[in-house]
Short mmCIF file of C-alpha atoms in Angstrom, two decimals:
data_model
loop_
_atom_site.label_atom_id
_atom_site.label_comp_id
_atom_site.label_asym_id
_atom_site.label_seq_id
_atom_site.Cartn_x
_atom_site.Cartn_y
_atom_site.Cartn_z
CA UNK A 1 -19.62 -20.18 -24.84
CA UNK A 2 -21.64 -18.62 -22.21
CA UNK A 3 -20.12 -21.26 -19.58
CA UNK A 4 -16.55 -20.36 -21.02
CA UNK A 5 -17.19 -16.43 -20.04
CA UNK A 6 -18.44 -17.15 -17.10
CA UNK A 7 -15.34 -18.82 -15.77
CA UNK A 8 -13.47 -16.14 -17.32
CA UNK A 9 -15.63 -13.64 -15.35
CA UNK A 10 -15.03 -15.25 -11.99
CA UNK A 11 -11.17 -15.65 -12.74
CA UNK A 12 -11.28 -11.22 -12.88
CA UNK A 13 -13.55 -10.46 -10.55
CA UNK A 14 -10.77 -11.68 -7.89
CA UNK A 15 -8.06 -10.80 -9.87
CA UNK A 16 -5.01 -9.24 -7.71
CA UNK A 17 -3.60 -5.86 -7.89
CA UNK A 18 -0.20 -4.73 -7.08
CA UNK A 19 0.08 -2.75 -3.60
CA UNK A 20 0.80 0.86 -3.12
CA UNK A 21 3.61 2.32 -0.94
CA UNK A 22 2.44 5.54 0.18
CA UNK A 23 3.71 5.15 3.80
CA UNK A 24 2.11 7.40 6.55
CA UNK A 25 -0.06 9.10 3.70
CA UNK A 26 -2.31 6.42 3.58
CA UNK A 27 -4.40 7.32 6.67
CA UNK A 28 -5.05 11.05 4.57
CA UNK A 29 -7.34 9.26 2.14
CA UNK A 30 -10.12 8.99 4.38
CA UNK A 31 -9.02 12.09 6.75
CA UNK A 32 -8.06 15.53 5.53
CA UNK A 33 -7.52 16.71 1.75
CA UNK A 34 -4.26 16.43 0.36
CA UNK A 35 -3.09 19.47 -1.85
CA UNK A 36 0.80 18.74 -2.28
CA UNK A 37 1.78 16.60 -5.45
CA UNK A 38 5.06 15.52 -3.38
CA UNK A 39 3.09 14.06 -0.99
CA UNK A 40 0.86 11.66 -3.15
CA UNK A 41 3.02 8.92 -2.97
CA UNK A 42 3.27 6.17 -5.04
CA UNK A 43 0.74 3.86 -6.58
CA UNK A 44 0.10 0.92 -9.40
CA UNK A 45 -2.82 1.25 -11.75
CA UNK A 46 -4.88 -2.10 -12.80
CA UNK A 47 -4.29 -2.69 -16.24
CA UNK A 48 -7.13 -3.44 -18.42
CA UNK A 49 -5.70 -5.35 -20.80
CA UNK A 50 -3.73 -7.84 -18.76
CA UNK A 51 -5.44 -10.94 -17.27
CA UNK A 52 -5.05 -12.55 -13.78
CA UNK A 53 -3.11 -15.00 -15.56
CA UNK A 54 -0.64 -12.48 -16.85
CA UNK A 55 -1.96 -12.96 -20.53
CA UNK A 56 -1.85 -9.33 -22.04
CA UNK A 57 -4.89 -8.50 -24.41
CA UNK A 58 -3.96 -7.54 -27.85
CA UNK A 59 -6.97 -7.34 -29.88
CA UNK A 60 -10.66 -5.38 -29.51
CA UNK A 61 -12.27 -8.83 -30.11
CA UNK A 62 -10.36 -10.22 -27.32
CA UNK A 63 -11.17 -7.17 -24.69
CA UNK A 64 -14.75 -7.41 -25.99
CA UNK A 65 -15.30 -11.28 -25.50
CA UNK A 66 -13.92 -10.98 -21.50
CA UNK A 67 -12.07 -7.88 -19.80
CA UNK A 68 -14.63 -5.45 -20.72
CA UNK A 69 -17.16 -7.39 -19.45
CA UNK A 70 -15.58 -8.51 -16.30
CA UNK A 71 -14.04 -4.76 -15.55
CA UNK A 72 -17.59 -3.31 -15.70
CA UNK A 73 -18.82 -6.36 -12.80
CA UNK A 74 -16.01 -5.15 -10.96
CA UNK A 75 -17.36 -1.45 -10.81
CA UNK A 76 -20.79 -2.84 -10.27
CA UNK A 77 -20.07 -5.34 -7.40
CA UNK A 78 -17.59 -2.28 -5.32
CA UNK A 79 -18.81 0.82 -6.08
CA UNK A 80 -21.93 1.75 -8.41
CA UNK A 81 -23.71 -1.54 -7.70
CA UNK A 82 -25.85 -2.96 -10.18
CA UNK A 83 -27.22 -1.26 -13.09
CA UNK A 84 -31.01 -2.45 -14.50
CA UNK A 85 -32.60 -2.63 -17.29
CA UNK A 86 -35.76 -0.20 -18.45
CA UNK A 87 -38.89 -1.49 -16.17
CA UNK A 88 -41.51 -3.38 -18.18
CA UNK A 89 -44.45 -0.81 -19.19
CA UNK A 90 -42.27 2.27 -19.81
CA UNK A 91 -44.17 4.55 -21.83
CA UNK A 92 -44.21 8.44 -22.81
CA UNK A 93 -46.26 11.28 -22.84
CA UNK A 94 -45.52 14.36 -24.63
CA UNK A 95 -47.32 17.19 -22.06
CA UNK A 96 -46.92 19.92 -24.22
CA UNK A 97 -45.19 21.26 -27.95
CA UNK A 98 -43.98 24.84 -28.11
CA UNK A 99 -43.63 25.39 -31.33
CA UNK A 100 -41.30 28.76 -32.04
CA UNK A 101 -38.59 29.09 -28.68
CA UNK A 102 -35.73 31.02 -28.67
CA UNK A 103 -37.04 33.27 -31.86
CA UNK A 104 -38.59 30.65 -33.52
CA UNK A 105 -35.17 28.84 -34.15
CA UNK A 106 -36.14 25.81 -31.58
CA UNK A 107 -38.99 23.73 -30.55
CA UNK A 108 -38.88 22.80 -27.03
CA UNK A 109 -41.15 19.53 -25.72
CA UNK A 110 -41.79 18.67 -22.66
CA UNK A 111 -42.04 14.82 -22.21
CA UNK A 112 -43.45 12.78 -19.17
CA UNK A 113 -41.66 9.32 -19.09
CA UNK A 114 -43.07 7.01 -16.98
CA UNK A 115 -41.38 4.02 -15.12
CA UNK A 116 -43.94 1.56 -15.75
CA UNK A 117 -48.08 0.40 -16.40
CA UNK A 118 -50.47 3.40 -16.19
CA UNK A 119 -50.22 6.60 -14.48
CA UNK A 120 -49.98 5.21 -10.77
CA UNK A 121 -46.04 5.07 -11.28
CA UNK A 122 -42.86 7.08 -10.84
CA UNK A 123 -42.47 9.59 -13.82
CA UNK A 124 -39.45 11.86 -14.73
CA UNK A 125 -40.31 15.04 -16.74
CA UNK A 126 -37.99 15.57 -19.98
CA UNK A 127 -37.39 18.90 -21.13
CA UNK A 128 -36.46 18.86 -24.62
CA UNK A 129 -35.22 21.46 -27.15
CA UNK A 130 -34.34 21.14 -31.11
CA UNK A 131 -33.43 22.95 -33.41
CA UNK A 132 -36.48 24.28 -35.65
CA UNK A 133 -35.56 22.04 -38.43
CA UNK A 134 -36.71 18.80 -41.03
CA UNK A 135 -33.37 17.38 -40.08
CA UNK A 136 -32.85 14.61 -37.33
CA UNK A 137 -29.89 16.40 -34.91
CA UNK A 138 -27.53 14.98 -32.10
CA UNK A 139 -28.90 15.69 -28.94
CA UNK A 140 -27.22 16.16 -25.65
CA UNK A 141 -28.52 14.31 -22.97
CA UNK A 142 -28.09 15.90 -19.11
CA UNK A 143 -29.46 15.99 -15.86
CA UNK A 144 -30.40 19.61 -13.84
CA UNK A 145 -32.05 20.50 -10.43
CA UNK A 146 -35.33 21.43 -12.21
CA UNK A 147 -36.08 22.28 -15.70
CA UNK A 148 -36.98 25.94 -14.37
CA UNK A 149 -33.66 26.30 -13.70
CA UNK A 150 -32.33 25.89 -16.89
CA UNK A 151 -33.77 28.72 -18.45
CA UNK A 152 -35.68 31.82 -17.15
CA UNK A 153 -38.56 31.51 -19.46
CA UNK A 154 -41.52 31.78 -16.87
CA UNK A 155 -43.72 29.24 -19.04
CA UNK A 156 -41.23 26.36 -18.10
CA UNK A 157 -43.52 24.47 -15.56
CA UNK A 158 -42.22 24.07 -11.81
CA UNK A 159 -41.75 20.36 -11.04
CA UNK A 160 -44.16 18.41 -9.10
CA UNK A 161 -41.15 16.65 -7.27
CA UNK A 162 -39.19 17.62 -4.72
CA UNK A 163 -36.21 19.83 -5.60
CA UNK A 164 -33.05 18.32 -5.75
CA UNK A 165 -30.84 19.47 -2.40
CA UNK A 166 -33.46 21.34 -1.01
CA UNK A 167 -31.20 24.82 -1.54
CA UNK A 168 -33.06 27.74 -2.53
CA UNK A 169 -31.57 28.50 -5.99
CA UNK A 170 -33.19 25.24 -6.91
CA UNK A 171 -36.44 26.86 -6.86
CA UNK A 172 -35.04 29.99 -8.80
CA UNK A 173 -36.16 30.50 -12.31
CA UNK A 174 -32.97 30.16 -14.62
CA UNK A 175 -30.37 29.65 -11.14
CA UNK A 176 -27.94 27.50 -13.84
CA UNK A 177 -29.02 28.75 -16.94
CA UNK A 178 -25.36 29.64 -17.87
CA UNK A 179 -24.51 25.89 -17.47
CA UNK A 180 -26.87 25.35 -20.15
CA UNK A 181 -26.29 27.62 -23.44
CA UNK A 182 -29.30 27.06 -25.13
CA UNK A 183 -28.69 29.44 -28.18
CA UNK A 184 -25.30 27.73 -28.64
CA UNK A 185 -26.51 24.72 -28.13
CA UNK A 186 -29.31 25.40 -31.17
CA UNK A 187 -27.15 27.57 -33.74
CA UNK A 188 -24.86 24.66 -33.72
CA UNK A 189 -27.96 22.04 -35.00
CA UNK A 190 -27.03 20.29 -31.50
CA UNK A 191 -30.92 19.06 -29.33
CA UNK A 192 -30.93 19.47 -25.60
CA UNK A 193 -32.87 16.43 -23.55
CA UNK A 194 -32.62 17.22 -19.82
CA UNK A 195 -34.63 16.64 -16.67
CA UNK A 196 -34.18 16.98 -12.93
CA UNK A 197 -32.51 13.85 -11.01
CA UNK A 198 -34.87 14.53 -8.18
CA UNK A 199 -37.70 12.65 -10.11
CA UNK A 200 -34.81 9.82 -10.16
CA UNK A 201 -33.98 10.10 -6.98
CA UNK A 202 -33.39 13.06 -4.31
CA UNK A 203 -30.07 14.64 -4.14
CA UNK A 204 -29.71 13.45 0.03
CA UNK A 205 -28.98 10.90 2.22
CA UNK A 206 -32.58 9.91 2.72
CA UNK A 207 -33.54 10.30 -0.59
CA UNK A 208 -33.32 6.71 -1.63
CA UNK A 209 -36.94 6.30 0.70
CA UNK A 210 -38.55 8.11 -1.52
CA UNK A 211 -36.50 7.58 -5.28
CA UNK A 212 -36.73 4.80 -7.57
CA UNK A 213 -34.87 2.29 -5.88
CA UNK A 214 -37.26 2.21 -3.28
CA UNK A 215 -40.61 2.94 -5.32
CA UNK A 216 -39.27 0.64 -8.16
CA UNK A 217 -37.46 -2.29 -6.03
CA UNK A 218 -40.23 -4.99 -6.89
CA UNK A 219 -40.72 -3.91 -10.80
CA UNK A 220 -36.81 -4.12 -11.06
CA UNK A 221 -36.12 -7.12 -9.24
CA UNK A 222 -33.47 -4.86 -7.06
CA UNK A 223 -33.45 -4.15 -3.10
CA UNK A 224 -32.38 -0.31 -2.40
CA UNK A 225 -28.61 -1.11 -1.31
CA UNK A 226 -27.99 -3.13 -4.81
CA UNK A 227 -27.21 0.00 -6.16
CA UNK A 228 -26.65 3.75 -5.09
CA UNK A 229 -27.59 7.48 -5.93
CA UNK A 230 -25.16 7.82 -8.69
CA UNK A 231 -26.74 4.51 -10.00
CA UNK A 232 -29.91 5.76 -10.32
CA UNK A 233 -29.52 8.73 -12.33
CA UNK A 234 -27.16 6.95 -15.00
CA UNK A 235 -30.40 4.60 -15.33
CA UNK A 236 -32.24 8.10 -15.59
CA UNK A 237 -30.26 8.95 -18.38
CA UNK A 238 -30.59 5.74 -20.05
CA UNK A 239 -34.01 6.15 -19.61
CA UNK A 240 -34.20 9.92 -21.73
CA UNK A 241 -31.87 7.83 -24.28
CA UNK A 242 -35.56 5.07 -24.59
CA UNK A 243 -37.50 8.29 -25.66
CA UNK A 244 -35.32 9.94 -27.79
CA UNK A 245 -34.86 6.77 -29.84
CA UNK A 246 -38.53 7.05 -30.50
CA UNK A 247 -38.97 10.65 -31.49
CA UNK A 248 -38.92 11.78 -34.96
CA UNK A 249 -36.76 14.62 -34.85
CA UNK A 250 -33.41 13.03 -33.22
CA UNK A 251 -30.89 11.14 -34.72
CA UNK A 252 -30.56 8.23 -31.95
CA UNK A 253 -26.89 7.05 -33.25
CA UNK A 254 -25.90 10.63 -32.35
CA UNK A 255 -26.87 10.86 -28.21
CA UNK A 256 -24.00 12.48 -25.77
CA UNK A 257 -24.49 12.16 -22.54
CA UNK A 258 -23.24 14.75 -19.94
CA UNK A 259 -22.33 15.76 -16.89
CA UNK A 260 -21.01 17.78 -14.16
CA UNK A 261 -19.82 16.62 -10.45
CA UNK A 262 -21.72 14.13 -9.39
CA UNK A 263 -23.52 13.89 -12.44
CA UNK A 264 -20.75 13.84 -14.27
CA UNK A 265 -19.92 10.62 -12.19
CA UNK A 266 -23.24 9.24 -13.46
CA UNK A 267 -22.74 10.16 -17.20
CA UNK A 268 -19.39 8.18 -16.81
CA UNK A 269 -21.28 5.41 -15.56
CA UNK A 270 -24.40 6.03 -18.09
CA UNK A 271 -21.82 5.80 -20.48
CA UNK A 272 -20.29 2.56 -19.85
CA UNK A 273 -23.61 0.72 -19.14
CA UNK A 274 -25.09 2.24 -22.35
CA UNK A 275 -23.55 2.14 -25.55
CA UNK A 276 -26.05 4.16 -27.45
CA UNK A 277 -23.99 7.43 -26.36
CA UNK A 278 -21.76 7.86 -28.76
CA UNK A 279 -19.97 10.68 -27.00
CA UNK A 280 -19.57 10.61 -22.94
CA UNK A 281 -18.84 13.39 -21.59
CA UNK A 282 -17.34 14.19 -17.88
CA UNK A 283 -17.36 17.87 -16.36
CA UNK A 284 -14.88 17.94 -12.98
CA UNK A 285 -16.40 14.79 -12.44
CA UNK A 286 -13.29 14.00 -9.33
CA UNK A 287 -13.24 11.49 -7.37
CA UNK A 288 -15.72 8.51 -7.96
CA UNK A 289 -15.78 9.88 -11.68
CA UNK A 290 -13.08 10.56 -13.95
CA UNK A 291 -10.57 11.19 -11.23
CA UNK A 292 -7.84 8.11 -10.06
CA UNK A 293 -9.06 6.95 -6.73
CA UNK A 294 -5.19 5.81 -5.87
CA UNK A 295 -4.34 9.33 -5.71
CA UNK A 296 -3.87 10.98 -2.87
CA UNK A 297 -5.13 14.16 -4.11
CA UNK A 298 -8.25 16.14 -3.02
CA UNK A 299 -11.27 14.30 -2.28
CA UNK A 300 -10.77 10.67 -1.70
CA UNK A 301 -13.01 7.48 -1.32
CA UNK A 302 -12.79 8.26 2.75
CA UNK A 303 -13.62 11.56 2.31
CA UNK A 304 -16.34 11.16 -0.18
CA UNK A 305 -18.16 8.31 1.31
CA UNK A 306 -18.75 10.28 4.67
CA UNK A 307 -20.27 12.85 3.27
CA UNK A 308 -22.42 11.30 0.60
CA UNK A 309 -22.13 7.27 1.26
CA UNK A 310 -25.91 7.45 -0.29
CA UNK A 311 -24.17 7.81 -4.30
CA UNK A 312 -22.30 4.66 -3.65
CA UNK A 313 -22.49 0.91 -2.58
CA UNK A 314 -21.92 0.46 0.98
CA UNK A 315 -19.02 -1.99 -0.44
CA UNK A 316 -17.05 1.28 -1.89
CA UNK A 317 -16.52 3.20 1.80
CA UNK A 318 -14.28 -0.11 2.95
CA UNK A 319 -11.83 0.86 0.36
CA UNK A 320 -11.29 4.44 2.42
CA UNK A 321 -7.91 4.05 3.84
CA UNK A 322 -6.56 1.71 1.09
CA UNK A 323 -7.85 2.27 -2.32
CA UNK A 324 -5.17 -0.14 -3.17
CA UNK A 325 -7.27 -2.98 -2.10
CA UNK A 326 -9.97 -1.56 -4.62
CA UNK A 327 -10.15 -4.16 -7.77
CA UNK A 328 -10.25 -1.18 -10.24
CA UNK A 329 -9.89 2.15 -10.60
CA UNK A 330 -11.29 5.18 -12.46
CA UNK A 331 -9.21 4.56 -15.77
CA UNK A 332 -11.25 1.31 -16.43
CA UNK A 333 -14.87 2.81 -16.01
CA UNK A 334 -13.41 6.02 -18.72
CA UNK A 335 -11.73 2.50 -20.97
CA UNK A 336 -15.64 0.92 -20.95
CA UNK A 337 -16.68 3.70 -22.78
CA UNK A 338 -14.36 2.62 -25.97
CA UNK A 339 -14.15 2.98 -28.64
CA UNK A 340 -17.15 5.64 -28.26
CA UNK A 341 -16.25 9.26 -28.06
CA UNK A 342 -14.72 10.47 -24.62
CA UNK A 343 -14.09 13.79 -23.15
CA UNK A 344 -13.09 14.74 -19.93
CA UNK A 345 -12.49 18.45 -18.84
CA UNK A 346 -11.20 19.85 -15.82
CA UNK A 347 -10.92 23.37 -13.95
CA UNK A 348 -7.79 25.38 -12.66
CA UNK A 349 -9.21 26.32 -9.35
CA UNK A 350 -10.96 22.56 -8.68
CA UNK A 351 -8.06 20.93 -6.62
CA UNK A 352 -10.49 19.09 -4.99
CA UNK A 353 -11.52 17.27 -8.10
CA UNK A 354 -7.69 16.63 -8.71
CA UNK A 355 -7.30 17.57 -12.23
CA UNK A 356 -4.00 16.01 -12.82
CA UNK A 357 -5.43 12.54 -11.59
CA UNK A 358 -8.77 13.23 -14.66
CA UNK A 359 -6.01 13.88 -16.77
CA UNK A 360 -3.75 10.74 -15.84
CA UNK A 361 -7.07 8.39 -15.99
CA UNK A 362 -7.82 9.18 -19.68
CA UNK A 363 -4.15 8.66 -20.31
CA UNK A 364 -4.34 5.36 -18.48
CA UNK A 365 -7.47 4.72 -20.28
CA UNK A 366 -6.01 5.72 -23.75
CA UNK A 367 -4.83 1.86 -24.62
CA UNK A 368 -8.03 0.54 -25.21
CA UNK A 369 -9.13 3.03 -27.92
CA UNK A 370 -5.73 1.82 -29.52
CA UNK A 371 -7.10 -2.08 -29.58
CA UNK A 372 -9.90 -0.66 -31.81
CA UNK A 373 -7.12 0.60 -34.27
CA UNK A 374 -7.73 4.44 -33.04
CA UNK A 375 -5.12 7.18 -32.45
CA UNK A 376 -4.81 7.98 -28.78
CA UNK A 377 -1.82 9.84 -27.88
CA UNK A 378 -2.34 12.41 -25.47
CA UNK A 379 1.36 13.37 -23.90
CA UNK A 380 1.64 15.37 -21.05
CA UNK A 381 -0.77 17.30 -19.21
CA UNK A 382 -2.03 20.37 -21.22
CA UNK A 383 -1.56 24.35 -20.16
CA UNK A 384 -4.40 25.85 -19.03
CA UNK A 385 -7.01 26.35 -21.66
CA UNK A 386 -5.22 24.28 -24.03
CA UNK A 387 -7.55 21.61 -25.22
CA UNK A 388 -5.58 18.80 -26.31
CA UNK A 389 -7.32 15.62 -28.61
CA UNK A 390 -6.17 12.43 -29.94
CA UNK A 391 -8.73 10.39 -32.23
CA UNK A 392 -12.21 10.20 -29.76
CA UNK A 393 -10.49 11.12 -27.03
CA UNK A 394 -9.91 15.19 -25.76
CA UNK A 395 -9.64 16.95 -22.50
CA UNK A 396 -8.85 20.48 -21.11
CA UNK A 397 -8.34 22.21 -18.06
CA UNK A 398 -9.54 25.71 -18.45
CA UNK A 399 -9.27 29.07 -16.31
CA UNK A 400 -11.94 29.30 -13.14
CA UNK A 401 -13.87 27.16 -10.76
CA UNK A 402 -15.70 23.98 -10.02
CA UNK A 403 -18.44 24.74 -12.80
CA UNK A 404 -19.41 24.00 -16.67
CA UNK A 405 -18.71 27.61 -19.12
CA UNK A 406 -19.34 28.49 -22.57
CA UNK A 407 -15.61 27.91 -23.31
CA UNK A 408 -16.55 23.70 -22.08
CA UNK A 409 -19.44 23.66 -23.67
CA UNK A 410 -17.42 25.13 -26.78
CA UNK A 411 -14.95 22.21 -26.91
CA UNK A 412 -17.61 19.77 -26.22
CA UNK A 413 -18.95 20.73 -29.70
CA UNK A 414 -15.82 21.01 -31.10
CA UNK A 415 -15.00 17.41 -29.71
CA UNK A 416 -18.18 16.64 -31.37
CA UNK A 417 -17.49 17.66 -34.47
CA UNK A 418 -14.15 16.58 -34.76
CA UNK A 419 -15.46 12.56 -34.20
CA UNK A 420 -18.27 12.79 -37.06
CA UNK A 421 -20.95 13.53 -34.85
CA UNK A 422 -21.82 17.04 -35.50
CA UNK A 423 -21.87 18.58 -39.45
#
């Protein structure tokens, strides 16, 4: 069996994909933003479920016992690079236990989580919040740029590590508390696990010196450019998902992961590597993340990779002028996450995430969750604020900018609910 899959796996892994005729375009994918639908051009999508051999896939057993396995090696080997395992030694501390947040209606804990034997090791701190109840509840799992930023309680410790970007609203008490809606978040019996991807890694092109891929290379058996930025905080995320499993107030079959912009890239990838989230969820996640990279529309591979090559592979910047050549595309990492829960949400003034092409991925995606027996119908684009869902799957594109609201955070519950996962 295992030598059968194998040769199965290095069949895909060179499998060829049809070209796209975009003409004189094709030079604006790694040069200047493209804004104009007419000028897109035209472009074929990888399909999933259809071998190198031509064989189509029909069943979830058969897309389970090869493609799924094989598209995810694809992802890893040009863009994300490799994703590892937790590092031998990983243990918790819980720092402190408030006992009566938010009125007395939560609990909030902060956890230290470190990456290996003793206290000599990298450590991410956990910030988390439940509701002040008997009950296990579904917890949200996200990344921030500080746990002080989150919320502009003053007894929220400042982190040891470095801030994320070095911009000054990370060091501002509650700078993105209104991406996080704590009392929401609570009053709906929904946990909040988040921590800041600086203790992953910093949010910069030398960052990677001083993150875990450097400081945990030897314990994880990987050299720095196995695997980039983006990478590294989907392992982060995996790594909140160890702890939760292990506390007594969350219901571990429950865990969403989230995220916005680049980490919204990395909860796509989280997602895909780890199949204890039953709900991934992508925020304007664009280009790398939910958004088709065979689009020419907004930021593209080219113009991605030159300003942060650090998130990716090296491998992933040669695909600049012709994404064509690129094994896969962004439909296939949102189809590893089936038949889980999926939502992907867009904004009306975020052209540069191209919210047409997150749209078009999940409906290129939507096949796979069909295998499993699921509805997944989604039709044509929706109007703004119009959430549209179909089985796991939803999406919207609301009113405003390149940010996460109440009104997402509102269908992400809904979405919730709606799958089982919420009561």
């Amino acid at each position: 069996m295992r030598y059968l899959l194998l040769v199965f796996l290095l069949a895909n892994v060179t499998r060829p994909v049809a070209a796209q005729p975009i003409g004189a375009v094709t030079a604006q994918f790694a040069s200047a933003p493209n804004y104009d639908e007419s000028r897109v051009g035209d472009y074929s999508l990888p399909d999933p479920l259809r071998l190198s051999t031509g064989q189509q896939i029909t069943t979830a057993v058969a897309w389970e016992n090869g493609p799924r396995a094989s598209v995810l090696e694809l992802f890893s080997q040009h863009v994300y690079g490799q994703m590892p395992g937790p590092p031998a030694g990983l243990h918790t501390t819980v720092m402190r236990v408030d006992s009566a947040v938010l009125g007395g209606r939560a609990i909030r804990k902060f956890v230290r989580i470190w990456f290996g034997e003793g206290e000599q090791v990298p450590y991410m701190d956990v910030m988390l919040y439940l509701p002040n109840t008997k009950d296990r509840v579904p917890v949200f799992v996200t990344l921030n740029y500080g746990n002080h930023t989150v919320s502009p309680d003053s007894t929220i410790p400042l982190p040891a590590s470095s801030t994320a970007s070095g911009n000054k609203s990370d060091l501002v008490r509650g700078s993105f508390a209104r991406r996080w809606p704590m009392d929401q978040l609570i009053d709906a019996g929904v946990g909040l696990a988040t921590a800041n991807y600086a203790d992953i890694e910093p949010d910069r092109p030398a960052g990677w010196q001083t993150g875990i891929r450097t400081r945990l290379a030897t314990t994880l058996g990987l050299l720095p450019q196995q695997w980039g930025a983006i990478g590294a905080w989907a392992w982060g995320m995996s790594r909140i998902a160890d702890y939760l499993e292990t506390d007594p107030g969350v219901d571990a079959q429950r865990l969403m992961v989230q995220g916005h912009s680049r980490l919204g890239k990395a909860a796509l990838w989280a997602g895909a590597n780890d199949r204890r989230f039953a709900l991934v969820i992508s925020n304007s996640s664009g280009e790398g993340g939910a958004a088709l990279a065979r689009r020419n529309y907004g930021e593209t591979i080219g113009l991605m990779t030159k300003q942060f090559p650090y998130w990716f592979i090296d491998r992933y910047a040669t695909y600049a002028v012709h994404p064509a050549d690129l094994p896969v595309d962004q439909h296939e990492l949102l189809a590893l996450v089936a038949p889980r829960g999926l939502y992907v949400a867009s904004a009306q003034d975020d052209n540069w995430a191209d919210q047409r092409g997150e749209y078009l991925s999940l409906r290129a995606a939507a096949p796979v969750w069909r295998l499993y027996g699921q509805p997944a119908s989604l039709g044509t684009m929706p109007g703004i604020d119009q959430p549209i869902r179909s089985g796991k799957l939803g999406y919207h594109i609301r009113t405003g900018k390149h940010d996460v609201t109440p009104y997402d955070w509102t269908q992400y519950l809904v979405h919730a609910r709606t799958i089982g996962l919420l009561e």
